[in-house]
Coordinates of C-alpha atoms in Angstrom, one line a residue:
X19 CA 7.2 22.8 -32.0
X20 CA 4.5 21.4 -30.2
X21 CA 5.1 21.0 -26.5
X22 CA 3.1 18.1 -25.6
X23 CA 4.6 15.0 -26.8
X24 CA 2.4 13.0 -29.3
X25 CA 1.2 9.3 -28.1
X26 CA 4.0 8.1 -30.6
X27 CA 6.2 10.1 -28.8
X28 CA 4.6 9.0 -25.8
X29 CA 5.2 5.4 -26.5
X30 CA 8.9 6.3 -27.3
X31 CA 8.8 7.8 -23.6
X32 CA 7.4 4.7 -22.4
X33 CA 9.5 2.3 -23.3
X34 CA 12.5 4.1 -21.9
X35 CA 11.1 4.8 -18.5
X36 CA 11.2 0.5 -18.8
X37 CA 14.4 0.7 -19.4
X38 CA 15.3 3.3 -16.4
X39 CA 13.3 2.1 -13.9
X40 CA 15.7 -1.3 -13.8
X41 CA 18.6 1.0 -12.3
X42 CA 16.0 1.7 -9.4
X43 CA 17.3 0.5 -5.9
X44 CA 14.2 -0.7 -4.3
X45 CA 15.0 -4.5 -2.5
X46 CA 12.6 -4.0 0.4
X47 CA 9.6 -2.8 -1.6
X48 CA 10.4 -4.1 -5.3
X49 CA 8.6 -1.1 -6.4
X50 CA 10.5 0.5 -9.3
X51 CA 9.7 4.0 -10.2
X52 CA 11.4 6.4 -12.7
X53 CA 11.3 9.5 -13.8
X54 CA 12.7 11.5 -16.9
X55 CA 12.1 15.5 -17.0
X56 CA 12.6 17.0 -20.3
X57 CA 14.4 20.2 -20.9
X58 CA 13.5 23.3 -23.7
X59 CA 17.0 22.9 -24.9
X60 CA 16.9 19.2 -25.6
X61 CA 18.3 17.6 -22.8
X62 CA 16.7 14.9 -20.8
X63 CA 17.6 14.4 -17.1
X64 CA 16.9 10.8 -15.9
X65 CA 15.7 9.7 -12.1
X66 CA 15.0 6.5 -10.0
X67 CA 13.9 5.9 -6.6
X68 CA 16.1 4.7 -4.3
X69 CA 15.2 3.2 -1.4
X70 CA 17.1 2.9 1.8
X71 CA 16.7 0.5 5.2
X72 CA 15.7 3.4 7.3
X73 CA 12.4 4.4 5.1
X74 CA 12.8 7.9 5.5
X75 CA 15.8 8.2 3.6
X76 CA 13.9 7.0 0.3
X77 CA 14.5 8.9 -2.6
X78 CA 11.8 9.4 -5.2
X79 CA 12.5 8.9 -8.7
X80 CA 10.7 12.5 -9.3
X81 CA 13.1 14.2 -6.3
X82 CA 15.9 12.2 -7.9
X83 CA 15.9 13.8 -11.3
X84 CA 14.8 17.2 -9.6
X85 CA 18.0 17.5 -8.0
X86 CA 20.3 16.6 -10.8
X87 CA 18.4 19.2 -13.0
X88 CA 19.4 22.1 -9.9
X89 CA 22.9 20.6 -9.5
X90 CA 23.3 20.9 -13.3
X91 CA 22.3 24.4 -13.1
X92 CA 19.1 24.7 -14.4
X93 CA 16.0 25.7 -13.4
X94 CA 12.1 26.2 -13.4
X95 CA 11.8 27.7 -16.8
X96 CA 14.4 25.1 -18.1
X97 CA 11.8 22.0 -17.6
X98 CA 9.2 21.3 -20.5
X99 CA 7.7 17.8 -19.1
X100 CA 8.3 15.8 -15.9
X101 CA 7.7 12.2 -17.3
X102 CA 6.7 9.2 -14.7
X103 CA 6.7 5.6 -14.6
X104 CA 5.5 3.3 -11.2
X105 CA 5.7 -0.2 -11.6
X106 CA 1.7 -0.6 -10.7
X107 CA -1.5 -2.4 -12.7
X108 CA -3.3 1.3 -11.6
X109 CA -2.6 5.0 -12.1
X110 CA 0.0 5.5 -9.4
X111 CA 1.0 9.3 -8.9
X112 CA 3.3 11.5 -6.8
X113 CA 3.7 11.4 -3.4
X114 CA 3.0 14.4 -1.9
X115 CA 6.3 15.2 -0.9
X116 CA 7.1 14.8 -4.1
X117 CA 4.0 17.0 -5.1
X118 CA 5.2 19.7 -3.2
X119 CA 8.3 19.6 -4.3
X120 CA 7.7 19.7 -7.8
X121 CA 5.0 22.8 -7.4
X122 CA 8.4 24.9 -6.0
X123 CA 10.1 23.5 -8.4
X124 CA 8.9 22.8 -11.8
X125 CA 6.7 25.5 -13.3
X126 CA 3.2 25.3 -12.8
X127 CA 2.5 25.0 -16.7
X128 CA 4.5 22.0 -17.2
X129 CA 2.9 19.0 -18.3
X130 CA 3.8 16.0 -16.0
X131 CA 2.7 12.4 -17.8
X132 CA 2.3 9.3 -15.8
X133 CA 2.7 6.0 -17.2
X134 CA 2.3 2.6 -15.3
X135 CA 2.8 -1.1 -16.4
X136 CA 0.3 -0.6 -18.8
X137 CA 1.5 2.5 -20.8
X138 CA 0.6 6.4 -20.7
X139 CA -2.1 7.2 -18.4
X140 CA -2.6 10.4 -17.5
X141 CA -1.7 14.1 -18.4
X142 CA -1.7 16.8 -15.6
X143 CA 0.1 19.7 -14.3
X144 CA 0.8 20.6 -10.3
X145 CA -1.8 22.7 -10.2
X146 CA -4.3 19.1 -10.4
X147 CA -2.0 17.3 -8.5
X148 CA -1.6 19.9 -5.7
X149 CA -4.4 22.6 -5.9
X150 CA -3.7 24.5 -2.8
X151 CA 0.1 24.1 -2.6
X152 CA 2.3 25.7 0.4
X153 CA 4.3 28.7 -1.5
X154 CA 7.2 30.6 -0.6
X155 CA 5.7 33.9 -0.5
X156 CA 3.1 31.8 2.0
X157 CA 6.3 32.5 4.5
X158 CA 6.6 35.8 4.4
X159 CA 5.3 37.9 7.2

């Protein structure tokens, strides 16, 4: 089994982040954002941002889905592809909280796709989106 998804697959992909990112919460910046991370056993954990009043509460979509996948009991080597949709005209991408996040994570050989308004985008891993990441073993002395 191949373990990058084909662009029909991709458009599959696509048209359910559309459907996702309406459960977003985002009333002060209408920008919806969703994100769906694919397991090796099948599964498919779902994300959306959620924004909050006090900004730094803010949830991503990506941290969103991250969290469930954990809570579920699952872990790096569990996740196949981290799939994201922002609501832009232009490639929008991680945050890099999100960035970082995702590099501690997801493992480093996972694809990550990015779709905006406009469909698939781009394919990438965390080693693109964050070259020179902060590591754990970074911490010890």
């Amino acid at each position: 089994m191949k373990e990058v998804l084909m662009m029909a697959d991709k458009q599959n992909v696509f048209e359910e982040l559309l459907r996702l990112k309406e459960n977003s919460y985002s009333p002060y910046s209408n920008f919806k954002v969703a994100c769906l991370i694919y397991l090796s056993n099948g599964e498919k954990i779902k994300g959306v941002n959620i924004e909050n009043a006090a900004y730094p509460a803010t949830i991503c979509a990506e941290r969103s889905a991250l969290a469930q996948v954990y809570s579920l009991g699952y872990k790096k080597s569990d996740i196949k592809s981290l799939e994201l949709y922002t609501d832009s005209e232009t490639l929008g991408s991680p945050c890099g909280v999100c960035r970082q996040v995702i590099s501690e994570l997801v493992d480093w050989s996972a694809i990550i796709s990015i779709y905006n308004k406009n469909g698939f985008q781009l394919e990438t891993n965390i080693k693109e989106l964050l070259p020179h990441a902060f590591e754990p073993a970074q911490l010890i002395k």
